[in-house]
CSV table of C-alpha atoms in Angstrom, one decimal:
chain,number,residue,atom,x,y,z
A,11,UNK,CA,-16.4,-35.6,-20.7
A,12,UNK,CA,-14.5,-34.1,-23.6
A,13,UNK,CA,-11.1,-33.5,-21.9
A,14,UNK,CA,-9.1,-36.3,-20.4
A,15,UNK,CA,-9.6,-36.3,-16.7
A,16,UNK,CA,-6.4,-37.0,-14.8
A,17,UNK,CA,-7.3,-35.9,-11.3
A,18,UNK,CA,-10.4,-36.0,-9.1
A,19,UNK,CA,-11.8,-33.9,-6.3
A,20,UNK,CA,-14.8,-35.2,-4.4
A,21,UNK,CA,-17.0,-33.9,-1.7
A,22,UNK,CA,-17.6,-36.3,1.2
A,23,UNK,CA,-21.0,-36.0,2.8
A,24,UNK,CA,-23.8,-36.8,0.3
A,25,UNK,CA,-21.3,-38.2,-2.2
A,26,UNK,CA,-19.3,-40.9,-0.4
A,27,UNK,CA,-21.2,-41.2,2.9
A,28,UNK,CA,-24.5,-40.3,4.5
A,29,UNK,CA,-24.6,-40.2,8.3
A,30,UNK,CA,-21.7,-42.7,8.6
A,31,UNK,CA,-23.0,-45.1,5.9
A,32,UNK,CA,-21.3,-45.6,2.6
A,33,UNK,CA,-23.4,-44.5,-0.4
A,34,UNK,CA,-23.8,-46.8,-3.4
A,35,UNK,CA,-20.6,-47.1,-5.4
A,36,UNK,CA,-18.5,-45.0,-3.0
A,37,UNK,CA,-16.1,-47.8,-2.0
A,38,UNK,CA,-15.7,-48.9,-5.6
A,39,UNK,CA,-15.1,-45.3,-6.8
A,40,UNK,CA,-12.3,-44.7,-4.3
A,41,UNK,CA,-10.8,-48.2,-5.0
A,42,UNK,CA,-10.8,-47.3,-8.7
A,43,UNK,CA,-9.0,-44.0,-8.0
A,44,UNK,CA,-6.4,-45.7,-5.9
A,45,UNK,CA,-5.9,-48.7,-8.3
A,46,UNK,CA,-5.6,-46.3,-11.3
A,47,UNK,CA,-3.0,-44.2,-9.4
A,48,UNK,CA,-5.2,-41.2,-10.0
A,49,UNK,CA,-4.4,-38.1,-7.9
A,50,UNK,CA,-7.5,-37.3,-5.8
A,51,UNK,CA,-8.7,-35.6,-2.7
A,52,UNK,CA,-11.8,-35.9,-0.6
A,53,UNK,CA,-12.9,-32.4,0.4
A,54,UNK,CA,-15.1,-31.4,3.3
A,55,UNK,CA,-16.1,-28.1,4.9
A,56,UNK,CA,-16.2,-29.8,8.2
A,57,UNK,CA,-13.3,-28.4,10.4
A,58,UNK,CA,-14.1,-30.4,13.5
A,59,UNK,CA,-12.1,-33.5,12.6
A,60,UNK,CA,-8.5,-34.1,11.6
A,61,UNK,CA,-7.8,-36.1,8.4
A,62,UNK,CA,-6.8,-39.0,10.6
A,63,UNK,CA,-10.2,-38.9,12.3
A,64,UNK,CA,-12.0,-38.7,9.0
A,65,UNK,CA,-10.0,-41.5,7.4
A,66,UNK,CA,-10.9,-43.7,10.4
A,67,UNK,CA,-14.6,-42.8,10.0
A,68,UNK,CA,-14.6,-43.5,6.3
A,69,UNK,CA,-12.8,-46.8,6.9
A,70,UNK,CA,-15.4,-47.8,9.4
A,71,UNK,CA,-18.0,-47.3,6.7
A,72,UNK,CA,-16.0,-49.5,4.3
A,73,UNK,CA,-14.3,-46.8,2.3
A,74,UNK,CA,-10.5,-46.8,2.4
A,75,UNK,CA,-9.3,-43.2,1.9
A,76,UNK,CA,-5.7,-42.5,2.9
A,77,UNK,CA,-5.3,-39.7,5.5
A,78,UNK,CA,-3.2,-37.7,2.9
A,79,UNK,CA,-6.1,-37.7,0.5
A,80,UNK,CA,-8.4,-35.8,2.8
A,81,UNK,CA,-8.6,-32.0,2.5
A,82,UNK,CA,-10.6,-30.1,5.1
A,83,UNK,CA,-11.6,-26.4,5.4
A,84,UNK,CA,-9.3,-26.3,8.5
A,85,UNK,CA,-6.3,-27.4,6.4
A,86,UNK,CA,-7.2,-24.9,3.7
A,87,UNK,CA,-7.5,-22.2,6.3
A,88,UNK,CA,-4.1,-23.1,7.8
A,89,UNK,CA,-2.6,-23.0,4.3
A,90,UNK,CA,-4.2,-19.6,3.5
A,91,UNK,CA,-3.0,-18.1,6.8
A,92,UNK,CA,0.5,-19.4,6.2
A,93,UNK,CA,0.5,-17.8,2.8
A,94,UNK,CA,-0.8,-14.5,4.2
A,95,UNK,CA,1.4,-14.3,7.4
A,96,UNK,CA,3.8,-17.2,8.0
A,97,UNK,CA,4.3,-17.9,11.7
A,98,UNK,CA,1.5,-15.7,12.8
A,99,UNK,CA,-0.8,-16.1,15.8
A,100,UNK,CA,-4.5,-16.9,16.1
A,101,UNK,CA,-7.3,-17.1,18.6
A,102,UNK,CA,-9.4,-20.1,17.6
A,103,UNK,CA,-12.9,-21.2,18.2
A,104,UNK,CA,-13.1,-24.8,17.1
A,105,UNK,CA,-12.0,-28.4,17.7
A,106,UNK,CA,-9.0,-30.6,17.0
A,107,UNK,CA,-9.3,-30.4,13.3
A,108,UNK,CA,-8.7,-26.7,13.3
A,109,UNK,CA,-6.3,-26.3,16.2
A,110,UNK,CA,-4.1,-29.2,14.9
A,111,UNK,CA,-4.0,-27.7,11.4
A,112,UNK,CA,-2.9,-24.3,12.6
A,113,UNK,CA,-0.4,-25.7,15.1
A,114,UNK,CA,1.2,-27.9,12.4
A,115,UNK,CA,1.3,-24.8,10.1
A,116,UNK,CA,3.5,-23.1,12.6
A,117,UNK,CA,0.9,-20.8,14.1
A,118,UNK,CA,0.8,-19.8,17.8
A,119,UNK,CA,-2.6,-20.2,19.4
A,120,UNK,CA,-3.2,-17.4,21.8
A,121,UNK,CA,-5.8,-15.0,23.3
A,122,UNK,CA,-3.3,-12.3,23.8
A,123,UNK,CA,-3.3,-9.8,20.9
A,124,UNK,CA,-3.5,-12.4,18.0
A,125,UNK,CA,-3.1,-11.6,14.4
A,126,UNK,CA,-6.3,-13.4,13.5
A,127,UNK,CA,-9.5,-14.7,15.1
A,128,UNK,CA,-10.3,-18.0,13.4
A,129,UNK,CA,-13.8,-19.4,13.7
A,130,UNK,CA,-14.5,-23.0,12.9
A,131,UNK,CA,-17.0,-25.7,13.7
A,132,UNK,CA,-17.6,-27.0,17.2
A,133,UNK,CA,-20.4,-29.1,18.7
A,134,UNK,CA,-20.6,-26.7,21.7
A,135,UNK,CA,-20.1,-23.0,21.0
A,136,UNK,CA,-19.1,-21.2,24.2
A,137,UNK,CA,-20.7,-17.8,24.7
A,138,UNK,CA,-17.5,-16.8,26.6
A,139,UNK,CA,-15.3,-17.7,23.7
A,140,UNK,CA,-17.6,-15.8,21.3
A,141,UNK,CA,-17.4,-12.8,23.5
A,142,UNK,CA,-13.6,-13.1,23.6
A,143,UNK,CA,-13.5,-13.3,19.8
A,144,UNK,CA,-15.7,-10.1,19.5
A,145,UNK,CA,-13.4,-8.2,21.8
A,146,UNK,CA,-10.3,-9.3,19.9
A,147,UNK,CA,-11.8,-8.3,16.6
A,148,UNK,CA,-12.8,-5.0,18.0
A,149,UNK,CA,-9.2,-4.7,19.1
A,150,UNK,CA,-7.8,-5.2,15.6
A,151,UNK,CA,-7.6,-8.9,15.0
A,152,UNK,CA,-8.5,-10.0,11.4
A,153,UNK,CA,-11.6,-12.2,11.2
A,154,UNK,CA,-11.3,-15.5,9.4
A,155,UNK,CA,-13.9,-18.4,9.2
A,156,UNK,CA,-13.3,-21.9,7.9
A,157,UNK,CA,-16.6,-22.1,6.1
A,158,UNK,CA,-20.0,-20.3,5.6
A,159,UNK,CA,-22.3,-23.3,6.4
A,160,UNK,CA,-25.0,-21.9,8.7
A,161,UNK,CA,-26.2,-25.3,10.0
A,162,UNK,CA,-24.8,-28.7,10.6
A,163,UNK,CA,-26.6,-32.0,11.0
A,164,UNK,CA,-27.1,-34.0,14.2
A,165,UNK,CA,-29.3,-36.9,15.2
A,166,UNK,CA,-31.8,-34.5,16.8
A,167,UNK,CA,-31.8,-32.0,13.9
A,168,UNK,CA,-29.9,-29.0,12.7
A,169,UNK,CA,-27.3,-27.3,14.9
A,170,UNK,CA,-26.0,-23.8,14.4
A,171,UNK,CA,-22.7,-23.9,12.5
A,172,UNK,CA,-19.8,-21.6,11.6
A,173,UNK,CA,-21.8,-19.3,9.3
A,174,UNK,CA,-24.5,-18.7,11.9
A,175,UNK,CA,-22.0,-17.9,14.7
A,176,UNK,CA,-20.0,-15.7,12.2
A,177,UNK,CA,-23.1,-13.7,11.6
A,178,UNK,CA,-23.5,-13.1,15.4
A,179,UNK,CA,-19.9,-11.9,15.6
A,180,UNK,CA,-20.3,-9.7,12.5
A,181,UNK,CA,-23.4,-8.1,14.0
A,182,UNK,CA,-21.5,-7.3,17.2
A,183,UNK,CA,-18.3,-6.0,15.5
A,184,UNK,CA,-19.4,-4.7,12.1
A,185,UNK,CA,-16.7,-6.8,10.6
A,186,UNK,CA,-17.3,-9.6,8.0
A,187,UNK,CA,-15.1,-12.7,8.0
A,188,UNK,CA,-13.2,-14.1,5.1
A,189,UNK,CA,-14.6,-17.5,4.5
A,190,UNK,CA,-12.0,-20.0,3.2
A,191,UNK,CA,-14.1,-23.1,2.6
A,192,UNK,CA,-16.5,-23.9,-0.2
A,193,UNK,CA,-18.0,-22.2,-2.2
A,194,UNK,CA,-14.8,-20.1,-2.1
A,195,UNK,CA,-12.8,-21.4,-5.1
A,196,UNK,CA,-9.7,-20.8,-2.8
A,197,UNK,CA,-10.4,-24.2,-1.2
A,198,UNK,CA,-10.5,-25.9,-4.7
A,199,UNK,CA,-7.3,-24.1,-5.7
A,200,UNK,CA,-5.5,-25.1,-2.5
A,201,UNK,CA,-6.6,-28.7,-3.1
A,202,UNK,CA,-5.3,-28.6,-6.7
A,203,UNK,CA,-1.9,-27.4,-5.4
A,204,UNK,CA,-1.9,-30.1,-2.8
A,205,UNK,CA,-2.0,-32.8,-5.4
A,206,UNK,CA,-0.1,-30.8,-8.1
A,207,UNK,CA,-3.2,-31.0,-10.4
A,208,UNK,CA,-4.3,-28.7,-13.2
A,209,UNK,CA,-7.8,-27.3,-13.3
A,210,UNK,CA,-8.3,-28.2,-17.0
A,211,UNK,CA,-7.8,-31.9,-16.3
A,212,UNK,CA,-9.6,-32.2,-12.9
A,213,UNK,CA,-13.2,-32.8,-12.1
A,214,UNK,CA,-15.1,-31.8,-9.0
A,215,UNK,CA,-17.8,-34.2,-7.8
A,216,UNK,CA,-20.4,-32.9,-5.3
A,217,UNK,CA,-24.0,-33.1,-4.2
A,218,UNK,CA,-24.6,-29.4,-3.7
A,219,UNK,CA,-25.1,-26.7,-6.4
A,220,UNK,CA,-24.4,-23.8,-4.0
A,221,UNK,CA,-21.1,-25.1,-2.7
A,222,UNK,CA,-19.5,-27.9,-4.6
A,223,UNK,CA,-20.6,-27.1,-8.1
A,224,UNK,CA,-20.2,-23.3,-8.0
A,225,UNK,CA,-16.8,-23.6,-6.4
A,226,UNK,CA,-15.7,-26.1,-9.1
A,227,UNK,CA,-17.0,-23.8,-11.9
A,228,UNK,CA,-15.3,-20.7,-10.4
A,229,UNK,CA,-12.0,-22.7,-10.1
A,230,UNK,CA,-12.2,-23.7,-13.8
A,231,UNK,CA,-13.0,-27.4,-13.3
A,232,UNK,CA,-15.5,-29.7,-14.9
A,233,UNK,CA,-18.2,-30.5,-12.4
A,234,UNK,CA,-20.4,-33.5,-11.8
A,235,UNK,CA,-23.5,-33.2,-9.6
A,236,UNK,CA,-24.5,-36.5,-7.9
A,237,UNK,CA,-28.1,-36.9,-6.8
A,238,UNK,CA,-27.3,-39.0,-3.8
A,239,UNK,CA,-27.1,-36.0,-1.4
A,240,UNK,CA,-29.1,-32.9,-0.8
A,241,UNK,CA,-29.9,-31.8,-4.4
A,242,UNK,CA,-32.7,-33.1,-6.5
A,243,UNK,CA,-32.7,-33.1,-10.3
A,244,UNK,CA,-35.5,-30.5,-10.5
A,245,UNK,CA,-33.6,-28.2,-8.1
A,246,UNK,CA,-30.9,-27.6,-10.7
A,247,UNK,CA,-33.0,-25.2,-12.8
A,248,UNK,CA,-33.3,-22.8,-9.9
A,249,UNK,CA,-29.6,-21.9,-10.2
A,250,UNK,CA,-28.1,-19.5,-12.8
A,251,UNK,CA,-25.3,-22.0,-13.5
A,252,UNK,CA,-25.2,-25.7,-14.4
A,253,UNK,CA,-22.9,-28.6,-13.7
A,254,UNK,CA,-21.1,-30.2,-16.6
A,255,UNK,CA,-22.9,-33.4,-15.9
A,256,UNK,CA,-25.6,-34.9,-13.5
A,257,UNK,CA,-25.5,-38.5,-12.4
A,258,UNK,CA,-27.4,-40.5,-9.8
A,259,UNK,CA,-24.3,-41.4,-7.7
A,260,UNK,CA,-20.6,-42.0,-7.9
A,261,UNK,CA,-21.4,-45.6,-8.9
A,262,UNK,CA,-21.9,-44.0,-12.4
A,263,UNK,CA,-18.4,-42.7,-12.4
A,264,UNK,CA,-16.4,-45.9,-11.5
A,265,UNK,CA,-16.0,-46.9,-15.1
A,266,UNK,CA,-14.5,-43.5,-16.1
A,267,UNK,CA,-11.7,-43.4,-13.5
Protein backbone atom coordinates (compact mmCIF):
# COMPACT_ATOMS: atom_id res chain seq x y z
CA UNK A 1 0.00 0.00 0.00
CA UNK A 2 1.57 3.25 -1.12
CA UNK A 3 -0.21 5.77 1.10
CA UNK A 4 0.01 5.56 4.85
CA UNK A 5 -3.11 3.85 6.16
CA UNK A 6 -4.37 5.44 9.36
CA UNK A 7 -7.96 4.13 9.55
CA UNK A 8 -9.64 0.84 8.72
CA UNK A 9 -13.14 -0.19 7.71
CA UNK A 10 -13.91 -3.90 7.67
CA UNK A 11 -16.90 -5.95 6.65
CA UNK A 12 -18.00 -8.51 9.25
CA UNK A 13 -19.41 -11.68 7.69
CA UNK A 14 -16.84 -13.45 5.54
CA UNK A 15 -14.03 -11.25 6.85
CA UNK A 16 -14.11 -11.61 10.63
CA UNK A 17 -16.67 -14.38 11.16
CA UNK A 18 -18.50 -17.12 9.29
CA UNK A 19 -21.73 -18.43 10.83
CA UNK A 20 -20.64 -17.38 14.31
CA UNK A 21 -17.10 -18.75 14.09
CA UNK A 22 -14.08 -16.46 13.99
CA UNK A 23 -12.09 -16.66 10.76
CA UNK A 24 -8.29 -17.10 10.80
CA UNK A 25 -6.50 -13.96 11.99
CA UNK A 26 -9.70 -12.05 12.83
CA UNK A 27 -9.13 -11.79 16.59
CA UNK A 28 -5.47 -10.83 16.05
CA UNK A 29 -6.45 -8.23 13.42
CA UNK A 30 -8.92 -6.51 15.74
CA UNK A 31 -6.47 -6.69 18.66
CA UNK A 32 -3.79 -5.05 16.49
CA UNK A 33 -6.20 -2.25 15.54
CA UNK A 34 -7.09 -1.63 19.17
CA UNK A 35 -3.51 -1.89 20.48
CA UNK A 36 -2.31 0.45 17.73
CA UNK A 37 -5.05 2.94 18.60
CA UNK A 38 -6.17 2.87 14.96
CA UNK A 39 -9.60 4.36 14.22
CA UNK A 40 -11.71 1.52 12.81
CA UNK A 41 -15.27 0.38 12.24
CA UNK A 42 -16.77 -3.02 11.52
CA UNK A 43 -19.48 -2.58 8.88
CA UNK A 44 -22.49 -4.78 8.22
CA UNK A 45 -25.56 -4.52 6.01
CA UNK A 46 -27.43 -6.54 8.62
CA UNK A 47 -30.06 -4.28 10.20
CA UNK A 48 -31.58 -6.89 12.54
CA UNK A 49 -29.19 -6.46 15.44
CA UNK A 50 -28.07 -3.48 17.51
CA UNK A 51 -24.32 -2.81 17.87
CA UNK A 52 -24.58 -4.18 21.43
CA UNK A 53 -26.05 -7.44 20.10
CA UNK A 54 -23.35 -7.74 17.45
CA UNK A 55 -20.53 -6.92 19.89
CA UNK A 56 -21.79 -9.72 22.14
CA UNK A 57 -21.94 -12.17 19.21
CA UNK A 58 -18.41 -11.26 18.12
CA UNK A 59 -17.17 -11.59 21.70
CA UNK A 60 -18.69 -15.07 21.89
CA UNK A 61 -16.60 -16.03 18.85
CA UNK A 62 -13.43 -14.67 20.50
CA UNK A 63 -13.29 -11.28 18.75
CA UNK A 64 -13.39 -8.25 21.06
CA UNK A 65 -14.95 -5.39 19.11
CA UNK A 66 -16.29 -2.45 21.14
CA UNK A 67 -19.94 -1.58 20.60
CA UNK A 68 -18.94 1.90 19.37
CA UNK A 69 -16.82 0.31 16.60
CA UNK A 70 -19.78 -1.35 14.86
CA UNK A 71 -21.63 0.46 12.07
CA UNK A 72 -24.77 -1.15 10.67
CA UNK A 73 -26.99 -0.27 7.72
CA UNK A 74 -29.66 0.60 10.32
CA UNK A 75 -27.39 3.20 11.94
CA UNK A 76 -26.42 4.58 8.53
CA UNK A 77 -30.10 4.79 7.59
CA UNK A 78 -30.96 6.62 10.82
CA UNK A 79 -28.11 9.07 10.17
CA UNK A 80 -29.24 9.60 6.58
CA UNK A 81 -32.84 10.29 7.63
CA UNK A 82 -31.72 12.67 10.37
CA UNK A 83 -29.68 14.61 7.81
CA UNK A 84 -32.63 14.66 5.40
CA UNK A 85 -35.43 15.45 7.86
CA UNK A 86 -34.48 15.86 11.53
CA UNK A 87 -37.18 14.69 13.93
CA UNK A 88 -39.28 13.07 11.22
CA UNK A 89 -41.54 10.03 11.40
CA UNK A 90 -41.30 6.55 9.92
CA UNK A 91 -43.24 3.35 9.52
CA UNK A 92 -40.71 0.55 9.88
CA UNK A 93 -40.54 -3.08 8.90
CA UNK A 94 -37.61 -4.56 10.78
CA UNK A 95 -36.27 -5.60 14.14
CA UNK A 96 -34.56 -3.99 17.14
CA UNK A 97 -31.46 -2.92 15.20
CA UNK A 98 -33.55 -0.64 12.98
CA UNK A 99 -36.21 0.55 15.42
CA UNK A 100 -33.62 1.35 18.11
CA UNK A 101 -31.43 3.29 15.66
CA UNK A 102 -34.37 5.40 14.47
CA UNK A 103 -35.70 5.97 17.98
CA UNK A 104 -32.27 7.10 19.24
CA UNK A 105 -32.01 9.43 16.22
CA UNK A 106 -35.15 11.20 17.41
CA UNK A 107 -37.58 9.64 14.96
CA UNK A 108 -41.23 8.93 15.76
CA UNK A 109 -42.28 5.42 14.75
CA UNK A 110 -45.84 5.49 13.50
CA UNK A 111 -48.27 4.01 10.97
CA UNK A 112 -50.23 7.26 10.81
CA UNK A 113 -49.12 9.43 7.87
CA UNK A 114 -45.34 8.87 8.28
CA UNK A 115 -42.74 10.86 6.36
CA UNK A 116 -40.94 7.64 5.40
CA UNK A 117 -41.52 3.92 5.06
CA UNK A 118 -38.27 2.26 6.15
CA UNK A 119 -37.76 -1.36 5.17
CA UNK A 120 -35.11 -3.41 6.94
CA UNK A 121 -34.28 -7.01 7.68
CA UNK A 122 -36.45 -9.32 9.73
CA UNK A 123 -36.59 -13.07 10.17
CA UNK A 124 -40.36 -13.09 9.70
CA UNK A 125 -41.77 -10.65 7.16
CA UNK A 126 -45.46 -10.01 7.81
CA UNK A 127 -47.75 -9.80 4.78
CA UNK A 128 -49.92 -7.44 6.80
CA UNK A 129 -46.97 -5.11 7.45
CA UNK A 130 -45.94 -5.21 3.78
CA UNK A 131 -49.51 -4.33 2.76
CA UNK A 132 -49.47 -1.42 5.20
CA UNK A 133 -46.16 -0.22 3.74
CA UNK A 134 -47.57 -0.37 0.20
CA UNK A 135 -50.60 1.71 1.16
CA UNK A 136 -48.50 4.31 3.01
CA UNK A 137 -46.16 4.68 0.01
CA UNK A 138 -49.17 5.00 -2.28
CA UNK A 139 -50.35 7.73 0.11
CA UNK A 140 -47.12 9.71 -0.29
CA UNK A 141 -44.59 8.32 2.19
CA UNK A 142 -41.03 8.21 0.84
CA UNK A 143 -39.56 4.72 0.46
CA UNK A 144 -36.20 3.91 2.11
CA UNK A 145 -34.54 0.50 2.50
CA UNK A 146 -31.56 -0.30 4.69
CA UNK A 147 -29.78 -2.46 2.11
CA UNK A 148 -30.31 -4.16 -1.27
CA UNK A 149 -29.35 -7.74 -0.28
CA UNK A 150 -31.98 -10.03 -1.79
CA UNK A 151 -31.23 -13.09 0.34
CA UNK A 152 -29.88 -13.77 3.81
CA UNK A 153 -28.39 -16.96 5.23
CA UNK A 154 -30.02 -19.42 7.62
CA UNK A 155 -29.22 -22.94 8.79
CA UNK A 156 -31.83 -24.28 6.33
CA UNK A 157 -30.68 -22.16 3.38
CA UNK A 158 -31.33 -18.71 1.94
CA UNK A 159 -34.14 -16.52 3.24
CA UNK A 160 -35.72 -13.61 1.33
CA UNK A 161 -34.13 -10.40 2.55
CA UNK A 162 -34.62 -6.65 2.27
CA UNK A 163 -33.93 -6.35 -1.45
CA UNK A 164 -36.43 -9.08 -2.35
CA UNK A 165 -39.19 -7.58 -0.22
CA UNK A 166 -38.38 -4.11 -1.57
CA UNK A 167 -38.90 -5.48 -5.10
CA UNK A 168 -42.35 -6.72 -4.10
CA UNK A 169 -43.29 -3.31 -2.67
CA UNK A 170 -41.87 -1.56 -5.74
CA UNK A 171 -43.90 -3.81 -8.06
CA UNK A 172 -47.08 -2.90 -6.16
CA UNK A 173 -46.40 0.85 -5.88
CA UNK A 174 -44.26 1.74 -8.90
CA UNK A 175 -41.85 3.41 -6.46
CA UNK A 176 -38.21 2.40 -6.07
CA UNK A 177 -36.59 2.69 -2.64
CA UNK A 178 -33.42 4.56 -1.80
CA UNK A 179 -30.99 1.91 -0.51
CA UNK A 180 -28.61 3.28 2.13
CA UNK A 181 -26.37 0.23 2.80
CA UNK A 182 -23.53 -1.17 0.71
CA UNK A 183 -22.82 -0.90 -2.19
CA UNK A 184 -24.04 2.69 -1.73
CA UNK A 185 -20.89 4.69 -0.91
CA UNK A 186 -23.18 6.70 1.41
CA UNK A 187 -22.65 3.98 4.02
CA UNK A 188 -18.87 4.25 3.67
CA UNK A 189 -18.99 8.06 3.87
CA UNK A 190 -21.13 7.95 7.01
CA UNK A 191 -18.67 5.47 8.54
CA UNK A 192 -15.74 7.79 7.74
CA UNK A 193 -17.59 10.67 9.39
CA UNK A 194 -18.29 8.51 12.43
CA UNK A 195 -14.57 8.01 13.13
CA UNK A 196 -13.42 11.36 11.67
CA UNK A 197 -11.34 9.59 9.03
CA UNK A 198 -10.27 10.68 5.56
CA UNK A 199 -10.84 8.56 2.46
CA UNK A 200 -7.24 8.96 1.27
CA UNK A 201 -5.83 7.33 4.40
CA UNK A 202 -8.50 4.68 4.98
CA UNK A 203 -8.76 1.13 3.64
CA UNK A 204 -11.91 -0.95 3.17
CA UNK A 205 -11.54 -4.70 3.77
CA UNK A 206 -14.28 -6.95 2.41
CA UNK A 207 -15.10 -10.33 0.94
CA UNK A 208 -17.54 -9.24 -1.79
CA UNK A 209 -16.68 -7.44 -5.00
CA UNK A 210 -20.25 -6.28 -5.63
CA UNK A 211 -20.74 -4.60 -2.24
CA UNK A 212 -17.60 -4.03 -0.16
CA UNK A 213 -15.07 -3.41 -2.91
CA UNK A 214 -17.24 -1.29 -5.22
CA UNK A 215 -18.51 0.81 -2.30
CA UNK A 216 -14.93 1.38 -1.14
CA UNK A 217 -13.79 2.35 -4.63
CA UNK A 218 -16.69 4.76 -5.14
CA UNK A 219 -15.97 6.39 -1.77
CA UNK A 220 -12.31 6.89 -2.76
CA UNK A 221 -10.74 4.33 -0.42
CA UNK A 222 -8.08 1.73 -1.02
CA UNK A 223 -9.71 -1.69 -1.03
CA UNK A 224 -8.57 -5.13 0.08
CA UNK A 225 -10.48 -8.22 -1.01
CA UNK A 226 -10.13 -11.19 1.33
CA UNK A 227 -10.77 -14.67 -0.03
CA UNK A 228 -12.17 -16.01 3.25
CA UNK A 229 -15.79 -15.26 2.30
CA UNK A 230 -17.98 -15.48 -0.77
CA UNK A 231 -15.53 -14.42 -3.52
CA UNK A 232 -12.97 -16.69 -5.16
CA UNK A 233 -9.82 -15.37 -6.82
CA UNK A 234 -11.02 -16.35 -10.31
CA UNK A 235 -14.31 -14.46 -9.73
CA UNK A 236 -12.49 -11.12 -9.73
CA UNK A 237 -11.94 -10.97 -13.50
CA UNK A 238 -15.72 -11.01 -14.08
CA UNK A 239 -16.01 -7.50 -12.66
CA UNK A 240 -15.14 -4.26 -14.49
CA UNK A 241 -13.22 -2.98 -11.45
CA UNK A 242 -10.51 -4.41 -9.24
CA UNK A 243 -9.57 -4.14 -5.57
CA UNK A 244 -6.29 -2.49 -4.67
CA UNK A 245 -5.11 -5.80 -3.28
CA UNK A 246 -6.23 -9.41 -2.80
CA UNK A 247 -5.20 -11.47 0.25
CA UNK A 248 -6.24 -14.84 1.62
CA UNK A 249 -7.59 -13.49 4.91
CA UNK A 250 -7.23 -10.69 7.46
CA UNK A 251 -4.39 -12.74 8.95
CA UNK A 252 -2.31 -11.29 6.12
CA UNK A 253 -3.07 -7.75 7.29
CA UNK A 254 -2.18 -8.00 10.99
CA UNK A 255 1.45 -6.97 10.42
CA UNK A 256 0.38 -3.84 8.53
CA UNK A 257 -1.88 -2.33 11.16
